Short mmCIF file of C-alpha atoms in Angstrom, two decimals:
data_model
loop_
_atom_site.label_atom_id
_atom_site.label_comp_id
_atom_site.label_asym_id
_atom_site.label_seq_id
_atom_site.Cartn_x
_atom_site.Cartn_y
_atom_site.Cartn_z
CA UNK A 1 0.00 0.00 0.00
CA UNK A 2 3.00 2.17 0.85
CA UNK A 3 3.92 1.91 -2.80
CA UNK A 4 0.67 2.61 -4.01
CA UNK A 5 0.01 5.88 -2.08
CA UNK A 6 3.83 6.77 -2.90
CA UNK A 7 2.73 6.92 -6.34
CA UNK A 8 -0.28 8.79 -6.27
CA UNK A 9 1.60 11.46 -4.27
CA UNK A 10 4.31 11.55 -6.88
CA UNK A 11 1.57 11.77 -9.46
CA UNK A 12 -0.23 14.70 -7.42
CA UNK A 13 2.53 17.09 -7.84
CA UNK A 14 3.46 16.12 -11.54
CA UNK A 15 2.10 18.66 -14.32
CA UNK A 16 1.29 16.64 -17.07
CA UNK A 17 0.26 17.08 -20.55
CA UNK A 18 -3.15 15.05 -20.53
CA UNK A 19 -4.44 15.08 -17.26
CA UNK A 20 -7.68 15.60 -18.55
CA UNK A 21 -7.47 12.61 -20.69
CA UNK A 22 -5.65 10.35 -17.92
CA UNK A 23 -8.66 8.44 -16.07
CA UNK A 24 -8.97 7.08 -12.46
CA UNK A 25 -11.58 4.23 -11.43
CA UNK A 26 -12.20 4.01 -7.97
CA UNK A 27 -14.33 1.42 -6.58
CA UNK A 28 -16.18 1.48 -3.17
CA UNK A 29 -17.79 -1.75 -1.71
CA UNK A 30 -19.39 -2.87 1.71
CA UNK A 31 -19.94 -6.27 1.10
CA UNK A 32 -21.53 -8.79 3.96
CA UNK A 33 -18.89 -10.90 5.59
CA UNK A 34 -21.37 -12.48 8.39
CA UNK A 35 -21.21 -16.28 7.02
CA UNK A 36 -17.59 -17.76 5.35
CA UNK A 37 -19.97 -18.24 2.51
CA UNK A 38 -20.22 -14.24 2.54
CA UNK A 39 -16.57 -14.43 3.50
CA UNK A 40 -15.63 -16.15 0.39
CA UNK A 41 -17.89 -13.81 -1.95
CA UNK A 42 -15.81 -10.96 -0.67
CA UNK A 43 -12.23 -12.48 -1.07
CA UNK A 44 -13.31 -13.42 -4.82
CA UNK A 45 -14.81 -9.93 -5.49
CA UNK A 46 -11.28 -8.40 -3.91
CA UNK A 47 -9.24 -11.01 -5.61
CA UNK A 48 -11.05 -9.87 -9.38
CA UNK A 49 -10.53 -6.58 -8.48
CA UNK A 50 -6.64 -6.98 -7.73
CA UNK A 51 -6.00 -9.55 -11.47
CA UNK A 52 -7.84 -6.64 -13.01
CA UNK A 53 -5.09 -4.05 -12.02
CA UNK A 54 -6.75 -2.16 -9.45
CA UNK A 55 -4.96 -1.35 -6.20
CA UNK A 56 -6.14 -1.09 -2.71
CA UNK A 57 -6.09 2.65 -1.33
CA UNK A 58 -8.28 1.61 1.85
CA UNK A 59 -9.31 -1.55 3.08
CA UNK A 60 -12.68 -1.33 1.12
CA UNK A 61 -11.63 1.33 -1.82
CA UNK A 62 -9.68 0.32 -5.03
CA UNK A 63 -8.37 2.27 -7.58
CA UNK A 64 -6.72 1.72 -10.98
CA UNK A 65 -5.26 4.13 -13.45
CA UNK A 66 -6.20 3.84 -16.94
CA UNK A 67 -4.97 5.99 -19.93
CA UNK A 68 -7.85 6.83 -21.29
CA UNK A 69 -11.97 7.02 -20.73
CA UNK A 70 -12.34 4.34 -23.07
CA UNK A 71 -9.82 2.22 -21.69
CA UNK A 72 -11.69 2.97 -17.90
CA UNK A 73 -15.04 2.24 -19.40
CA UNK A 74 -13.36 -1.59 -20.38
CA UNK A 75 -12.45 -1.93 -16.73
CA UNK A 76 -15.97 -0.58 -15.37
CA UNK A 77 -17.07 -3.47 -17.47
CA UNK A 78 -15.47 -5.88 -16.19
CA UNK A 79 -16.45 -4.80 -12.30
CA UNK A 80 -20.12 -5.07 -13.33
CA UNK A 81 -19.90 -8.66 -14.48
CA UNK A 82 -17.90 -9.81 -11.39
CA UNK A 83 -20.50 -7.56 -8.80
CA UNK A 84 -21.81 -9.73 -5.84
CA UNK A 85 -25.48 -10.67 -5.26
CA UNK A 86 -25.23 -8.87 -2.10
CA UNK A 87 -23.75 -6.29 -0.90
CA UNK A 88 -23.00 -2.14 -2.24
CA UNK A 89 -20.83 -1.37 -4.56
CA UNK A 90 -20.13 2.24 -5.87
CA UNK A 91 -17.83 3.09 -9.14
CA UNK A 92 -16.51 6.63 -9.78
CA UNK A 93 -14.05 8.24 -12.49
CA UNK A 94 -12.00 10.83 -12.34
CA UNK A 95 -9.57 12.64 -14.26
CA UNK A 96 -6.16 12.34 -13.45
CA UNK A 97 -6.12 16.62 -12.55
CA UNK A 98 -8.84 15.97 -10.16
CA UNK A 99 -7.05 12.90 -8.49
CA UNK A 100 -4.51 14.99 -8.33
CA UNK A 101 -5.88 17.70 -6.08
CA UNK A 102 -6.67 14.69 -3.61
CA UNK A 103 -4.41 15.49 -0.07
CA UNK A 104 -2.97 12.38 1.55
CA UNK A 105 -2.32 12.34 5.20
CA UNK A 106 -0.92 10.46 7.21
CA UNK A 107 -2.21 11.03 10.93
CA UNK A 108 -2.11 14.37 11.11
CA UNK A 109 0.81 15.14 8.77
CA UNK A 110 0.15 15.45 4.94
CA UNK A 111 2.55 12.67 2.87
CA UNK A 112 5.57 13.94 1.30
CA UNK A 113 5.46 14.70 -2.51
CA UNK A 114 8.26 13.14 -4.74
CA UNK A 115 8.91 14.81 -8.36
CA UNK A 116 8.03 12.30 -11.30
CA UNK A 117 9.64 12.45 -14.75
CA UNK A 118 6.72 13.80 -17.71
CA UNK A 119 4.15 11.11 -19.47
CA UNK A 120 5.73 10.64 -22.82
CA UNK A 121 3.07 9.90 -25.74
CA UNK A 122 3.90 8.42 -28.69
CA UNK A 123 1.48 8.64 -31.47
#
């Protein structure tokens, strides 16, 4: 988790070219985990979520970058046909600028920023 959150804060800071075009899915779930069958619906759900590239930013939030809208709207795809019978499950995209004004803290102190190199497109 350290290494995701290091990267978002390095990409916070970064000015890049398309950060209006650069997309960020974040999922949010509360999912029952009364009975291990419940238990087991959750650890699958997590588990698609995880060989689908998204990241854990909190223990029930998940997040994946994507280059594009259209490339996001492939992944929101995918999330809908793995949803759970049960449970709520919220989906949300962003662009990369607005992820970017997103302040991490840790406690009470806000996480150090780290330069990143510029997104180089080739066409």
């Amino acid at each position: 988790m350290e290494k995701l959150v290091s990267l978002i804060i390095k990409g916070m800071k970064a000015d890049r070219l398309n950060a209006y075009r650069i997309m960020w899915v974040l999922i949010f779930f509360d999912l029952p985990t009364e009975t291990k069958k419940d238990r087991k619906i959750y650890a699958d759900f997590r588990k698609k979520l995880l060989a689908d590239g998204f990241a854990m930013f909190q223990f029930s939030i998940y997040l994946r970058h994507c280059a594009s809208m259209e490339n996001a709207e492939v992944h929101i795809k995918r999330v809908k046909r793995i949803l759970p019978e049960k449970g709520h499950v919220g989906m949300m995209t962003i662009t990369d600028k607005q992820f970017g004004m997103m302040e991490v803290f840790y406690g009470r102190s806000p996480a150090e920023s780290i330069e990143v190199p510029q997104q180089l497109e080739l066409f």
